[in-house]
C-alpha positions as YAML, in Angstrom:
chain: A
units: angstrom
residues:
- id: 1
  name: THR
  ca: [-88.84, 128.46, 94.66]
- id: 2
  name: ASP
  ca: [-90.47, 131.17, 92.57]
- id: 3
  name: THR
  ca: [-91.37, 134.65, 93.76]
- id: 4
  name: ARG
  ca: [-94.45, 135.94, 91.93]
- id: 5
  name: TYR
  ca: [-95.30, 139.61, 92.26]
- id: 6
  name: PHE
  ca: [-97.36, 142.33, 90.61]
- id: 7
  name: LEU
  ca: [-96.27, 145.87, 89.83]
- id: 8
  name: PRO
  ca: [-99.15, 148.28, 89.19]
- id: 9
  name: HIS
  ca: [-96.89, 150.45, 87.00]
- id: 10
  name: ALA
  ca: [-93.44, 150.23, 85.42]
- id: 11
  name: ALA
  ca: [-90.70, 150.89, 87.97]
- id: 12
  name: ASP
  ca: [-87.15, 150.12, 88.99]
- id: 13
  name: ALA
  ca: [-87.47, 147.20, 91.38]
- id: 14
  name: THR
  ca: [-85.26, 145.03, 93.55]
- id: 15
  name: VAL
  ca: [-86.29, 141.47, 94.36]
- id: 16
  name: ALA
  ca: [-84.31, 139.80, 97.14]
- id: 17
  name: THR
  ca: [-84.42, 136.90, 99.58]
- id: 18
  name: HIS
  ca: [-83.82, 137.53, 103.31]
- id: 19
  name: ASP
  ca: [-83.48, 135.25, 106.30]
- id: 20
  name: THR
  ca: [-85.75, 135.46, 109.37]
- id: 21
  name: ARG
  ca: [-83.44, 138.07, 110.95]
- id: 22
  name: GLY
  ca: [-83.80, 140.32, 107.90]
- id: 23
  name: HIS
  ca: [-80.30, 139.72, 106.55]
- id: 24
  name: LEU
  ca: [-79.92, 139.73, 102.79]
- id: 25
  name: VAL
  ca: [-79.40, 136.21, 101.45]
- id: 26
  name: ARG
  ca: [-79.54, 136.85, 97.72]
- id: 27
  name: THR
  ca: [-80.48, 139.61, 95.31]
- id: 28
  name: LEU
  ca: [-82.60, 137.94, 92.64]
- id: 29
  name: ALA
  ca: [-83.37, 140.83, 90.29]
- id: 30
  name: THR
  ca: [-82.72, 144.53, 90.09]
- id: 31
  name: GLY
  ca: [-83.51, 147.20, 87.53]
- id: 32
  name: PRO
  ca: [-86.40, 148.27, 85.33]
- id: 33
  name: HIS
  ca: [-89.57, 146.16, 85.44]
- id: 34
  name: SER
  ca: [-92.66, 146.59, 83.29]
- id: 35
  name: GLN
  ca: [-96.16, 146.90, 84.71]
- id: 36
  name: GLY
  ca: [-97.83, 143.55, 85.44]
- id: 37
  name: TRP
  ca: [-97.05, 140.13, 86.87]
- id: 38
  name: HIS
  ca: [-93.47, 138.87, 87.19]
- id: 39
  name: THR
  ca: [-91.95, 135.59, 88.35]
- id: 40
  name: THR
  ca: [-88.39, 135.43, 89.66]
- id: 41
  name: PRO
  ca: [-86.87, 132.05, 90.57]
- id: 42
  name: TRP
  ca: [-84.59, 131.38, 93.55]
- id: 43
  name: ASP
  ca: [-82.43, 128.25, 93.48]
- id: 44
  name: GLY
  ca: [-81.75, 128.18, 97.24]
- id: 45
  name: HIS
  ca: [-78.24, 129.64, 96.99]
- id: 46
  name: ASP
  ca: [-76.87, 132.83, 98.52]
- id: 47
  name: ASN
  ca: [-75.09, 135.71, 96.76]
- id: 48
  name: ARG
  ca: [-71.78, 133.76, 96.90]
- id: 49
  name: GLY
  ca: [-73.35, 130.72, 95.24]
- id: 50
  name: ALA
  ca: [-73.34, 128.60, 98.40]
- id: 51
  name: PRO
  ca: [-76.44, 126.53, 99.21]
- id: 52
  name: THR
  ca: [-78.56, 127.89, 102.06]
- id: 53
  name: ALA
  ca: [-79.84, 125.92, 105.02]
- id: 54
  name: SER
  ca: [-83.43, 124.75, 104.93]
- id: 55
  name: GLY
  ca: [-85.73, 127.06, 106.83]
- id: 56
  name: ILE
  ca: [-87.98, 130.07, 106.51]
- id: 57
  name: TYR
  ca: [-87.04, 132.89, 104.15]
- id: 58
  name: ALA
  ca: [-88.76, 136.05, 102.96]
- id: 59
  name: ALA
  ca: [-88.91, 137.46, 99.47]
- id: 60
  name: ARG
  ca: [-88.89, 141.26, 99.40]
- id: 61
  name: VAL
  ca: [-89.94, 143.30, 96.38]
- id: 62
  name: ARG
  ca: [-88.99, 146.96, 96.70]
- id: 63
  name: THR
  ca: [-89.65, 149.93, 94.42]
- id: 64
  name: GLU
  ca: [-89.31, 153.64, 95.08]
- id: 65
  name: THR
  ca: [-92.90, 153.84, 96.32]
- id: 66
  name: ARG
  ca: [-93.67, 150.44, 97.87]
- id: 67
  name: GLU
  ca: [-92.31, 147.32, 99.51]
- id: 68
  name: GLU
  ca: [-93.93, 143.89, 99.83]
- id: 69
  name: ASN
  ca: [-92.77, 140.80, 101.69]
- id: 70
  name: CYS
  ca: [-93.84, 137.18, 101.61]
- id: 71
  name: ARG
  ca: [-92.50, 134.22, 103.54]
- id: 72
  name: PHE
  ca: [-91.75, 130.75, 102.26]
- id: 73
  name: VAL
  ca: [-90.15, 127.55, 103.53]
...
C-alpha cells in the first residue's frame, strides 16, 4: 500500500500508519521533506517487523503546521 501526499512547502514531516483506535502501527518516514508530491510505501508490517492483521488502517502525515489522515483497507 502506498501513501501519497502533498506538502505545500518544505518541512520536517512524519508519515505513520495507525489502527482504527489511533494506535501507532508503523512509522514510515520521518525527517526533512521537499515541497511537492511524495509516495511512501507500507508493506503491511508493524514497527517490530511483524505482519499486521487485515483491516482498516489510517495513514497520518504530520508537520509542524498541519496534519492529514486517510484511511485504507
